[in-house]
Short mmCIF file of C-alpha atoms in Angstrom, two decimals:
data_model
loop_
_atom_site.label_atom_id
_atom_site.label_comp_id
_atom_site.label_asym_id
_atom_site.label_seq_id
_atom_site.Cartn_x
_atom_site.Cartn_y
_atom_site.Cartn_z
CA MET A 1 10.94 -102.36 -94.04
CA ILE A 2 13.05 -103.22 -97.06
CA ARG A 3 15.06 -106.33 -96.21
CA THR A 4 16.73 -107.43 -99.45
CA ILE A 5 19.71 -105.78 -101.13
CA ARG A 6 18.05 -106.11 -104.56
CA ALA A 7 14.98 -104.14 -103.44
CA LYS A 8 17.20 -101.48 -101.86
CA PHE A 9 19.18 -101.20 -105.10
CA ILE A 10 16.06 -100.90 -107.28
CA ILE A 11 14.22 -98.40 -105.08
CA GLY A 12 17.37 -96.37 -104.47
CA PHE A 13 18.27 -96.20 -108.18
CA PHE A 14 14.67 -95.37 -109.11
CA LEU A 15 14.47 -92.48 -106.66
CA ILE A 16 17.88 -91.14 -107.67
CA PHE A 17 17.05 -91.29 -111.39
CA CYS A 18 13.60 -89.71 -110.94
CA LEU A 19 14.93 -86.85 -108.87
CA SER A 20 17.87 -86.36 -111.21
CA PHE A 21 15.57 -86.43 -114.24
CA LEU A 22 13.17 -83.85 -112.78
CA LEU A 23 16.02 -81.65 -111.60
CA LEU A 24 17.68 -81.80 -115.02
CA ASN A 25 14.46 -80.85 -116.79
CA GLN A 26 13.89 -77.93 -114.42
CA ILE A 27 17.43 -76.69 -114.96
CA VAL A 28 17.21 -77.02 -118.75
CA ALA A 29 13.80 -75.26 -118.80
CA ARG A 30 15.19 -72.46 -116.65
CA VAL A 31 18.26 -72.09 -118.86
CA ILE A 32 16.12 -71.96 -122.05
CA GLN A 33 13.76 -69.46 -120.43
CA THR A 34 16.65 -67.25 -119.42
CA SER A 35 18.14 -67.55 -122.89
CA ASN A 36 14.81 -66.55 -124.49
CA GLN A 37 14.54 -63.53 -122.21
CA ASN A 38 18.05 -62.46 -123.13
CA ILE A 39 17.27 -62.83 -126.82
CA ILE A 40 14.05 -60.83 -126.45
CA THR A 41 15.78 -58.16 -124.38
CA ASP A 42 18.58 -57.75 -126.92
CA ASP A 43 16.05 -57.61 -129.76
CA LEU A 44 13.96 -54.96 -127.99
CA ILE A 45 17.02 -52.88 -127.19
CA GLY A 46 17.90 -52.88 -130.88
CA LEU A 47 14.29 -52.07 -131.72
CA LYS A 48 14.37 -49.06 -129.40
CA LYS A 49 17.65 -47.78 -130.84
CA ASN A 50 16.43 -48.03 -134.41
CA SER A 51 13.07 -46.44 -133.69
CA ASN A 52 14.71 -43.61 -131.73
CA VAL A 53 17.05 -42.95 -134.62
CA TYR A 54 14.09 -42.85 -137.01
CA VAL A 55 12.09 -40.42 -134.84
CA GLN A 56 15.04 -38.09 -134.33
CA GLN A 57 15.80 -38.07 -138.05
CA ALA A 58 12.14 -37.34 -138.78
CA PHE A 59 12.18 -34.38 -136.42
CA MET A 60 15.42 -33.08 -137.93
CA ILE A 61 14.30 -33.48 -141.55
CA ASN A 62 10.98 -31.72 -140.97
CA HIS A 63 12.51 -29.13 -138.65
CA PHE A 64 10.06 -29.90 -135.93
CA THR A 65 10.51 -28.25 -132.63
CA ASN A 66 10.63 -30.32 -129.54
CA ASP A 67 6.90 -30.29 -129.02
CA ASP A 68 4.59 -33.25 -128.53
CA LEU A 69 2.08 -31.55 -130.85
CA TYR A 70 4.21 -32.30 -133.84
CA PHE A 71 4.68 -35.94 -132.52
CA GLY A 72 0.94 -36.34 -132.86
CA GLN A 73 0.92 -34.84 -136.34
CA MET A 74 3.50 -37.30 -137.61
CA ALA A 75 2.12 -40.30 -135.65
CA GLU A 76 0.36 -41.97 -138.58
CA GLU A 77 3.32 -41.68 -140.93
CA MET A 78 5.75 -42.67 -138.19
CA VAL A 79 3.72 -45.76 -137.20
CA GLY A 80 3.55 -46.92 -140.80
CA ASP A 81 7.27 -46.53 -141.36
CA LEU A 82 8.20 -48.22 -138.08
CA GLN A 83 5.81 -51.10 -138.82
CA HIS A 84 7.47 -51.66 -142.14
CA ALA A 85 10.99 -51.28 -140.73
CA THR A 86 10.58 -53.46 -137.61
CA SER A 87 7.99 -56.00 -138.88
CA SER A 88 5.99 -55.28 -135.75
CA ASN A 89 2.67 -53.68 -134.97
CA VAL A 90 3.18 -50.13 -133.64
CA THR A 91 1.00 -47.76 -131.66
CA ALA A 92 1.73 -44.16 -130.79
CA TYR A 93 0.41 -42.45 -127.66
CA THR A 94 0.57 -38.98 -126.25
CA VAL A 95 2.53 -38.38 -123.10
CA ASP A 96 -0.77 -38.76 -121.25
CA GLY A 97 -1.50 -42.16 -122.76
CA VAL A 98 -4.05 -41.02 -125.33
CA LEU A 99 -4.03 -43.16 -128.47
CA LEU A 100 -2.79 -41.30 -131.51
CA TYR A 101 -2.56 -44.04 -134.11
CA SER A 102 -2.20 -47.84 -134.22
CA SER A 103 -1.16 -50.10 -137.05
CA ASP A 104 -3.42 -52.84 -135.67
CA GLN A 105 -5.62 -52.02 -132.76
CA GLY A 106 -6.52 -55.70 -132.26
CA ALA A 107 -2.90 -56.65 -131.50
CA PHE A 108 -3.00 -54.41 -128.45
CA SER A 109 -6.50 -55.01 -127.17
CA GLY A 110 -7.45 -57.65 -124.61
CA VAL A 111 -3.97 -57.89 -123.16
CA THR A 112 -2.28 -56.38 -120.17
CA ASP A 113 -1.18 -52.74 -120.35
CA ASP A 114 1.41 -52.88 -117.57
CA ASP A 115 4.14 -51.92 -120.01
CA LEU A 116 2.15 -48.82 -121.07
CA LYS A 117 1.66 -47.75 -117.49
CA GLN A 118 5.41 -48.06 -116.90
CA ALA A 119 6.08 -45.94 -120.01
CA LEU A 120 3.69 -43.21 -118.75
CA GLN A 121 5.92 -43.04 -115.71
CA GLY A 122 8.96 -42.50 -117.93
CA LYS A 123 10.22 -46.07 -117.84
CA THR A 124 10.94 -48.63 -120.54
CA ALA A 125 9.06 -51.91 -119.99
CA TYR A 126 7.79 -55.00 -121.76
CA THR A 127 5.42 -57.86 -121.03
CA ILE A 128 5.48 -61.36 -122.52
CA SER A 129 2.31 -63.36 -123.12
CA TYR A 130 2.01 -66.92 -124.41
CA GLU A 131 -1.51 -68.09 -125.22
CA HIS A 132 -2.83 -70.70 -127.62
CA GLY A 133 0.65 -71.39 -128.93
CA ILE A 134 1.30 -67.73 -129.78
CA ALA A 135 4.04 -65.80 -127.99
CA SER A 136 3.91 -62.00 -128.21
CA VAL A 137 5.79 -59.19 -126.49
CA LEU A 138 4.34 -55.73 -125.77
CA TYR A 139 7.10 -53.15 -125.54
CA SER A 140 6.61 -49.56 -124.50
CA TYR A 141 8.98 -46.65 -123.95
CA PRO A 142 8.75 -42.85 -123.82
CA VAL A 143 10.11 -40.93 -126.83
CA ILE A 144 12.44 -38.20 -125.70
CA ILE A 145 13.61 -35.49 -128.07
CA GLY A 146 16.08 -32.95 -126.80
CA GLY A 147 15.52 -34.08 -123.25
CA VAL A 148 11.73 -33.61 -123.50
CA LYS A 149 9.21 -36.46 -123.53
CA VAL A 150 7.09 -35.97 -126.63
CA GLY A 151 5.10 -39.21 -126.71
CA ILE A 152 5.06 -42.97 -126.21
CA LEU A 153 5.71 -45.73 -128.69
CA ARG A 154 4.35 -49.18 -128.10
CA PHE A 155 5.34 -52.24 -130.14
CA SER A 156 3.71 -55.67 -130.43
CA LYS A 157 6.28 -58.16 -131.64
CA ASP A 158 5.68 -61.88 -132.36
CA PHE A 159 8.18 -64.34 -130.85
CA THR A 160 6.18 -67.50 -131.51
CA LEU A 161 8.93 -69.02 -133.65
CA LEU A 162 11.49 -68.50 -130.88
CA TYR A 163 9.27 -70.22 -128.32
CA GLU A 164 8.44 -73.03 -130.72
CA GLN A 165 12.14 -73.66 -131.31
CA SER A 166 12.77 -73.55 -127.57
CA GLY A 167 9.92 -75.98 -127.02
CA HIS A 168 11.34 -78.37 -129.63
CA ILE A 169 14.76 -78.15 -128.01
CA LEU A 170 13.22 -78.77 -124.60
CA ASP A 171 11.29 -81.76 -125.94
CA ILE A 172 14.42 -83.20 -127.58
CA ILE A 173 16.40 -82.78 -124.38
CA PHE A 174 13.51 -84.30 -122.41
CA TYR A 175 13.34 -87.43 -124.54
CA ILE A 176 17.13 -87.79 -124.73
CA ALA A 177 17.38 -87.43 -120.96
CA LEU A 178 14.51 -89.86 -120.53
CA ALA A 179 16.23 -92.39 -122.80
CA VAL A 180 19.60 -91.91 -121.03
CA PHE A 181 18.09 -92.29 -117.59
CA ALA A 182 16.01 -95.27 -118.69
CA ALA A 183 19.14 -96.93 -120.09
CA ALA A 184 21.08 -96.06 -116.93
CA PHE A 185 18.26 -97.45 -114.76
CA LEU A 186 18.11 -100.63 -116.83
CA PHE A 187 21.88 -101.01 -116.60
CA SER A 188 21.73 -100.39 -112.84
CA TYR A 189 18.95 -102.94 -112.50
CA MET A 190 20.94 -105.53 -114.46
CA LEU A 191 24.04 -104.70 -112.42
CA SER A 192 22.10 -105.07 -109.18
CA ARG A 193 20.84 -108.47 -110.34
CA HIS A 194 24.37 -109.40 -111.38
CA ILE A 195 25.52 -108.61 -107.84
CA THR A 196 22.56 -109.66 -105.72
CA ILE A 197 21.66 -113.01 -107.33
CA PRO A 198 25.03 -114.57 -106.38
CA LEU A 199 24.74 -113.04 -102.93
CA VAL A 200 21.29 -114.58 -102.50
CA LYS A 201 22.65 -117.97 -103.56
CA LEU A 202 25.60 -117.55 -101.20
CA ALA A 203 23.19 -116.70 -98.36
CA LYS A 204 21.10 -119.80 -99.09
CA ALA A 205 24.23 -121.95 -99.33
CA SER A 206 25.57 -120.61 -96.03
CA THR A 207 22.20 -121.44 -94.44
CA GLU A 208 22.50 -124.98 -95.79
CA VAL A 209 26.01 -125.24 -94.35
CA MET A 210 24.76 -123.91 -91.01
CA ASN A 211 22.14 -126.66 -91.06
CA GLY A 212 24.85 -129.27 -91.60
CA ASN A 213 24.73 -129.78 -95.38
CA LEU A 214 28.37 -129.77 -96.52
CA ASP A 215 27.63 -131.23 -99.97
CA ILE A 216 26.40 -127.91 -101.34
CA ARG A 217 28.55 -126.12 -103.93
CA ILE A 218 28.19 -122.85 -105.85
CA ALA A 219 29.41 -122.48 -109.43
CA PHE A 220 29.81 -119.00 -110.94
CA ARG A 221 32.09 -118.61 -113.95
CA ARG A 222 33.21 -115.16 -112.97
CA LYS A 223 36.62 -113.65 -112.37
CA ASP A 224 35.51 -110.64 -110.32
CA GLU A 225 35.22 -110.26 -106.55
CA ILE A 226 32.06 -112.38 -106.40
CA GLY A 227 33.79 -115.13 -108.36
CA ARG A 228 36.69 -115.09 -105.90
CA LEU A 229 34.21 -115.03 -103.01
CA THR A 230 32.47 -118.08 -104.48
CA ALA A 231 35.77 -119.92 -104.92
CA ASN A 232 36.75 -119.06 -101.35
CA PHE A 233 33.34 -120.26 -100.12
CA ASN A 234 33.77 -123.60 -101.89
CA ASP A 235 37.33 -123.92 -100.57
CA MET A 236 36.06 -123.10 -97.08
CA ILE A 237 33.46 -125.88 -97.34
CA GLU A 238 36.17 -128.30 -98.47
CA GLN A 239 38.33 -127.26 -95.55
CA ILE A 240 35.40 -127.74 -93.17
CA ARG A 241 34.70 -131.17 -94.66
CA SER A 242 38.36 -132.06 -94.35
CA GLN A 243 38.54 -130.85 -90.76
CA ILE A 244 35.36 -132.71 -89.83
CA ALA A 245 36.62 -135.86 -91.52
CA ARG A 246 39.91 -135.51 -89.67
CA ILE A 247 38.08 -134.99 -86.39
CA GLU A 248 35.94 -138.05 -87.06
CA ARG A 249 39.02 -140.08 -87.91
CA ASP A 250 40.76 -138.89 -84.77
CA ARG A 251 37.63 -139.64 -82.77
CA ASP A 252 37.43 -143.14 -84.20
CA ARG A 253 41.13 -143.65 -83.65
CA LEU A 254 40.88 -142.45 -80.06
CA GLU A 255 37.89 -144.69 -79.47
CA GLY A 256 39.88 -147.57 -80.93
CA LEU A 257 42.86 -146.70 -78.75
CA ASN A 258 40.63 -146.54 -75.70
CA ARG A 259 39.24 -149.96 -76.53
CA GLN A 260 42.74 -151.30 -77.14
CA ARG A 261 44.04 -149.83 -73.91
CA LYS A 262 41.13 -151.27 -71.99
CA ARG A 263 41.84 -154.63 -73.57
CA PHE A 264 45.52 -154.09 -72.83
CA PHE A 265 44.90 -153.47 -69.14
CA ASP A 266 42.51 -156.42 -69.05
CA ASN A 267 45.19 -158.59 -70.65
CA VAL A 268 47.92 -157.25 -68.41
CA THR A 269 45.77 -157.84 -65.35
CA HIS A 270 45.04 -161.36 -66.48
CA GLU A 271 48.60 -162.11 -67.57
CA LEU A 272 50.08 -160.79 -64.33
CA LYS A 273 47.46 -162.35 -62.11
CA THR A 274 47.66 -165.84 -63.63
CA PRO A 275 51.44 -166.46 -63.23
CA LEU A 276 51.52 -164.74 -59.86
CA THR A 277 48.69 -166.96 -58.61
CA SER A 278 50.47 -170.02 -59.93
CA ILE A 279 53.82 -168.98 -58.48
CA LEU A 280 52.21 -168.16 -55.13
CA GLY A 281 50.42 -171.51 -55.04
CA TYR A 282 53.53 -173.60 -55.80
CA ALA A 283 55.64 -171.52 -53.41
CA GLU A 284 53.24 -172.06 -50.49
CA ILE A 285 53.03 -175.81 -51.10
CA ILE A 286 56.83 -176.11 -51.40
CA ARG A 287 57.21 -174.07 -48.17
CA GLU A 288 54.86 -176.44 -46.37
CA ASN A 289 56.16 -179.73 -47.79
CA GLY A 290 59.78 -178.76 -48.39
CA GLU A 291 61.72 -181.40 -50.33
CA SER A 292 59.71 -184.34 -49.00
CA ASP A 293 58.17 -184.83 -52.46
CA ARG A 294 61.18 -184.43 -54.76
CA ASP A 295 59.22 -184.78 -58.00
CA PHE A 296 56.68 -182.16 -56.96
CA PHE A 297 59.49 -179.91 -55.73
CA ASP A 298 61.31 -180.04 -59.07
CA LYS A 299 58.10 -179.53 -60.99
CA GLY A 300 57.11 -176.54 -58.82
CA MET A 301 60.52 -174.89 -59.07
CA ASN A 302 60.56 -175.26 -62.85
CA HIS A 303 57.08 -173.76 -63.04
CA ILE A 304 58.08 -170.85 -60.80
CA VAL A 305 61.13 -170.12 -62.98
CA GLU A 306 59.14 -170.26 -66.24
CA GLU A 307 56.35 -168.05 -64.92
CA SER A 308 58.92 -165.60 -63.50
CA GLN A 309 60.57 -165.40 -66.92
CA ARG A 310 57.19 -164.66 -68.47
CA LEU A 311 56.60 -161.87 -65.98
CA HIS A 312 60.09 -160.52 -66.59
CA GLU A 313 59.51 -160.42 -70.34
CA MET A 314 56.18 -158.69 -69.92
CA VAL A 315 57.70 -156.05 -67.64
CA LEU A 316 60.52 -155.44 -70.12
CA ARG A 317 58.00 -154.94 -72.95
CA MET A 318 56.04 -152.48 -70.87
CA LEU A 319 59.22 -150.58 -70.03
CA GLU A 320 60.03 -150.39 -73.73
CA VAL A 321 56.64 -148.83 -74.44
CA SER A 322 57.10 -146.28 -71.64
CA GLN A 323 60.47 -145.14 -73.00
CA GLY A 324 60.42 -141.95 -75.05
CA PRO A 325 62.29 -141.56 -78.33
CA VAL A 326 66.06 -141.61 -78.16
CA SER A 327 67.66 -138.19 -78.71
CA ARG A 328 69.29 -137.87 -82.12
CA ASP A 329 72.37 -136.56 -80.36
CA GLU A 330 72.98 -140.18 -79.35
CA PHE A 331 72.81 -141.39 -82.96
CA ALA A 332 75.92 -142.56 -84.77
CA ARG A 333 76.90 -144.31 -87.98
CA VAL A 334 75.76 -147.91 -87.42
CA GLU A 335 76.35 -150.98 -89.58
CA THR A 336 72.92 -152.66 -89.50
CA GLY A 337 73.88 -155.79 -91.43
CA ARG A 338 76.15 -156.99 -88.65
CA ILE A 339 73.55 -156.22 -85.94
CA LEU A 340 70.87 -158.11 -87.84
CA HIS A 341 73.15 -161.09 -88.38
CA ASP A 342 73.95 -161.23 -84.65
CA VAL A 343 70.23 -161.08 -83.77
CA CYS A 344 69.48 -163.94 -86.17
CA ASP A 345 72.17 -166.07 -84.58
CA ALA A 346 70.90 -165.28 -81.08
CA MET A 347 67.25 -165.96 -81.98
CA ALA A 348 68.04 -169.25 -83.73
CA PHE A 349 67.74 -171.13 -80.40
CA LYS A 350 64.24 -169.77 -79.78
CA ALA A 351 63.23 -170.59 -83.34
CA LYS A 352 64.48 -174.13 -82.87
CA ARG A 353 62.33 -174.45 -79.74
CA TYR A 354 59.31 -173.51 -81.91
CA ASN A 355 60.43 -176.03 -84.59
CA LYS A 356 61.40 -173.31 -87.04
CA THR A 357 64.56 -172.18 -88.79
CA ILE A 358 65.93 -168.76 -89.72
CA ARG A 359 67.56 -167.98 -93.07
CA CYS A 360 69.45 -164.68 -92.87
CA ASP A 361 70.84 -162.96 -95.99
CA THR A 362 72.50 -159.59 -95.38
CA GLU A 363 74.81 -157.42 -97.44
CA GLU A 364 77.84 -155.68 -96.06
CA GLY A 365 78.20 -151.93 -95.50
CA LEU A 366 74.52 -151.25 -94.68
CA PHE A 367 75.20 -148.09 -92.68
CA VAL A 368 72.46 -145.90 -91.23
CA HIS A 369 72.41 -142.93 -88.87
CA GLY A 370 70.87 -144.42 -85.74
CA HIS A 371 71.09 -145.98 -82.30
CA SER A 372 72.54 -149.50 -82.25
CA ASP A 373 70.62 -150.71 -79.18
CA ARG A 374 67.28 -149.46 -80.51
CA LEU A 375 67.93 -151.04 -83.91
CA ARG A 376 68.83 -154.34 -82.20
CA GLN A 377 65.57 -154.08 -80.26
CA LEU A 378 63.71 -153.48 -83.56
CA PHE A 379 65.16 -156.62 -85.17
CA ILE A 380 64.51 -158.73 -82.04
CA ASN A 381 60.85 -157.66 -81.88
CA LEU A 382 60.20 -158.33 -85.56
CA LEU A 383 62.01 -161.66 -85.57
CA ASP A 384 60.37 -162.72 -82.30
CA ASN A 385 56.96 -161.89 -83.78
CA ALA A 386 57.72 -164.02 -86.86
CA ILE A 387 58.80 -166.94 -84.65
CA LYS A 388 55.69 -166.74 -82.44
CA TYR A 389 53.10 -166.61 -85.22
CA GLY A 390 54.78 -168.62 -87.99
CA ASP A 391 53.77 -172.14 -88.92
CA ALA A 392 55.63 -174.96 -87.25
CA HIS A 393 58.41 -176.61 -89.27
CA SER A 394 58.63 -173.49 -91.50
CA GLU A 395 61.50 -171.23 -92.49
CA ILE A 396 61.67 -167.53 -91.57
CA GLY A 397 63.35 -165.44 -94.25
CA VAL A 398 65.34 -162.39 -93.18
CA LYS A 399 67.00 -160.09 -95.75
CA ALA A 400 68.86 -156.79 -95.68
CA LEU A 401 70.10 -154.94 -98.77
CA LEU A 402 70.89 -151.46 -100.13
CA ASP A 403 68.51 -150.14 -102.79
CA LEU A 404 68.48 -146.56 -104.21
CA GLY A 405 69.92 -144.89 -101.14
CA THR A 406 67.74 -146.84 -98.73
CA VAL A 407 68.54 -149.82 -96.51
CA ARG A 408 65.67 -152.30 -96.85
CA PHE A 409 64.90 -155.05 -94.33
CA ALA A 410 62.43 -157.90 -94.85
CA PHE A 411 61.09 -160.42 -92.28
CA VAL A 412 58.87 -163.05 -93.96
CA ASN A 413 57.20 -166.07 -92.33
CA SER A 414 54.52 -168.56 -93.31
CA GLY A 415 51.35 -168.54 -91.25
CA GLU A 416 47.72 -167.65 -91.12
CA THR A 417 46.81 -164.66 -93.35
CA ILE A 418 45.94 -161.46 -91.49
CA GLU A 419 42.72 -159.79 -92.62
CA PRO A 420 42.99 -156.28 -94.18
CA GLU A 421 40.93 -154.65 -91.40
CA HIS A 422 43.52 -155.85 -88.87
CA LEU A 423 46.47 -154.84 -91.05
CA ALA A 424 45.28 -151.21 -90.96
CA ASN A 425 45.89 -151.05 -87.19
CA ILE A 426 48.49 -153.77 -86.79
CA PHE A 427 51.23 -151.31 -85.73
CA GLU A 428 49.08 -149.62 -83.08
CA SER A 429 50.18 -150.35 -79.54
CA PHE A 430 48.04 -152.89 -77.66
CA HIS A 431 46.48 -154.15 -80.90
CA LEU A 432 46.03 -157.90 -81.26
CA ALA A 433 44.51 -159.56 -84.30
CA ASP A 434 41.65 -161.55 -82.77
CA HIS A 435 42.01 -164.54 -85.07
CA ARG A 436 45.72 -165.13 -84.37
CA PRO A 437 46.68 -167.48 -81.54
CA LYS A 438 47.89 -165.30 -78.66
CA GLU A 439 51.26 -166.39 -77.42
CA ALA A 440 51.67 -166.54 -73.67
CA GLY A 441 52.57 -163.13 -72.27
CA SER A 442 51.80 -161.24 -75.48
CA VAL A 443 49.80 -158.06 -75.05
CA GLY A 444 50.30 -156.50 -78.51
CA LEU A 445 53.29 -154.25 -77.85
CA GLY A 446 56.02 -155.59 -80.14
CA LEU A 447 54.90 -154.07 -83.45
CA GLY A 448 54.01 -150.77 -81.80
CA ILE A 449 57.55 -150.56 -80.40
CA ALA A 450 58.99 -151.48 -83.81
CA LYS A 451 57.04 -148.70 -85.54
CA ALA A 452 58.21 -146.11 -83.00
CA ILE A 453 61.86 -147.12 -83.47
CA VAL A 454 61.62 -146.98 -87.28
CA GLU A 455 59.99 -143.54 -87.19
CA ASP A 456 62.68 -142.28 -84.79
CA HIS A 457 65.21 -143.22 -87.49
CA GLY A 458 63.29 -141.40 -90.23
CA GLY A 459 62.16 -144.63 -91.91
CA SER A 460 58.94 -146.43 -92.75
CA ILE A 461 57.45 -149.82 -91.92
CA ARG A 462 54.65 -151.81 -93.51
CA MET A 463 53.17 -155.30 -93.37
CA ILE A 464 51.79 -157.42 -96.21
CA SER A 465 49.84 -160.61 -95.55
CA GLU A 466 48.41 -162.77 -98.31
CA ASN A 467 48.32 -166.42 -99.36
CA ARG A 468 49.37 -167.58 -95.87
CA GLN A 469 52.55 -165.54 -96.01
CA THR A 470 53.20 -162.48 -93.88
CA GLY A 471 56.05 -160.05 -94.41
CA VAL A 472 57.21 -156.97 -92.51
CA TYR A 473 59.25 -154.51 -94.61
CA VAL A 474 61.36 -151.73 -93.12
CA GLU A 475 63.15 -148.92 -94.97
CA ILE A 476 65.72 -146.64 -93.29
CA PRO A 477 67.79 -143.97 -95.13
CA TYR A 478 71.32 -145.06 -95.97
CA MET A 479 74.24 -143.07 -94.53
CA LYS A 480 77.29 -142.67 -96.73
CA ALA A 481 80.79 -142.67 -95.31
CA VAL A 482 82.22 -139.26 -94.42
CA ARG A 483 85.46 -138.53 -96.28
#
């Protein structure tokens, strides 16, 4: 069974061209043969008319009666004249087929006499013979004078030249057709290669892709359908590579999120269990001893309050994470400079407790389209993060300014440099840089909340950490006043 397109093309074209070539030659040979017969027939008809005219004139000139006896008497003279006039060998016979006279007996011997037999029956007939490159025609018809058959004339005419010319024409047509069909077959073969070779390469490439090799490419500098197919194939491979890369990235990200969430739940479990255990322990001792030991009572109560505050803060952070984005229908024109300044003033006490100071520089008229409470929460989270992880006795720089239609915020603190691999995921929820000292109650939610708030406001957030200085930079589109 033929399996390849190239083999099907070649065999199909070969069979079509061979059959067409043979059919064409048969048709041309038949047409030439028919044409030769028509030429011979027309020539013989003219020969009969001329010879009949000659015989009738001879009878009229010599005042012969319509008797076959006189046909025999004039046979020799008549044969000679007709031979000269028609350039053919002539033989005269009686009405019974008896030879009267022949210009060349050898021209009529050794050949068929079917034409003569037909003439004896009163019919006109001819036979064509072609032997040893010589074509001759034997032509016989009854001579009728005055409605009476007086004899039979038989002609032997040479048509070798006609058949030679026909043969030359047939040979010329044969070789021309052979050359045309050979050129057409060669062109078809080249065309089939032009089509099938790229298809073979595409089939091999698709097999490679099926086996997992996405680095394969096909290069054809063509602008036809195969060229477009090749370009589409390469684009498809690129799309597959892109989709696989995206799937792998999503897989890695999901695996990272799963690890972070597991760590988050482990941290939450630990952070909730530790203060609760401590609170429960102090509470039971205080319930048993009451105020008998005043120092222990005061110490226990202070510890219970501090641990309760820690738990309260942790619960609030978790509630913030669980909240969905605020509807934009609740957004309004908000002056962020004033909100940021208020947050800096409020957080100054916490910074002082950590032996740090806050320097806040804000411009006026920094309006954005947003939610004031969510923006306040954003500033608190970022400033609280800077206070927790900044160096002691350092200054935290906070700036807000308008630049090219964007309100830009910067929170910069001095502290341990964060490695690039941690910066890539620093804004993911539950992510904690392992090298940074974990502040009590921190489970890695603050920056994730900050990123969600910024994105809800159509802005962007990024962190840069180098040379023991870490900065968080936020950009939110500026909102002009409506006139």
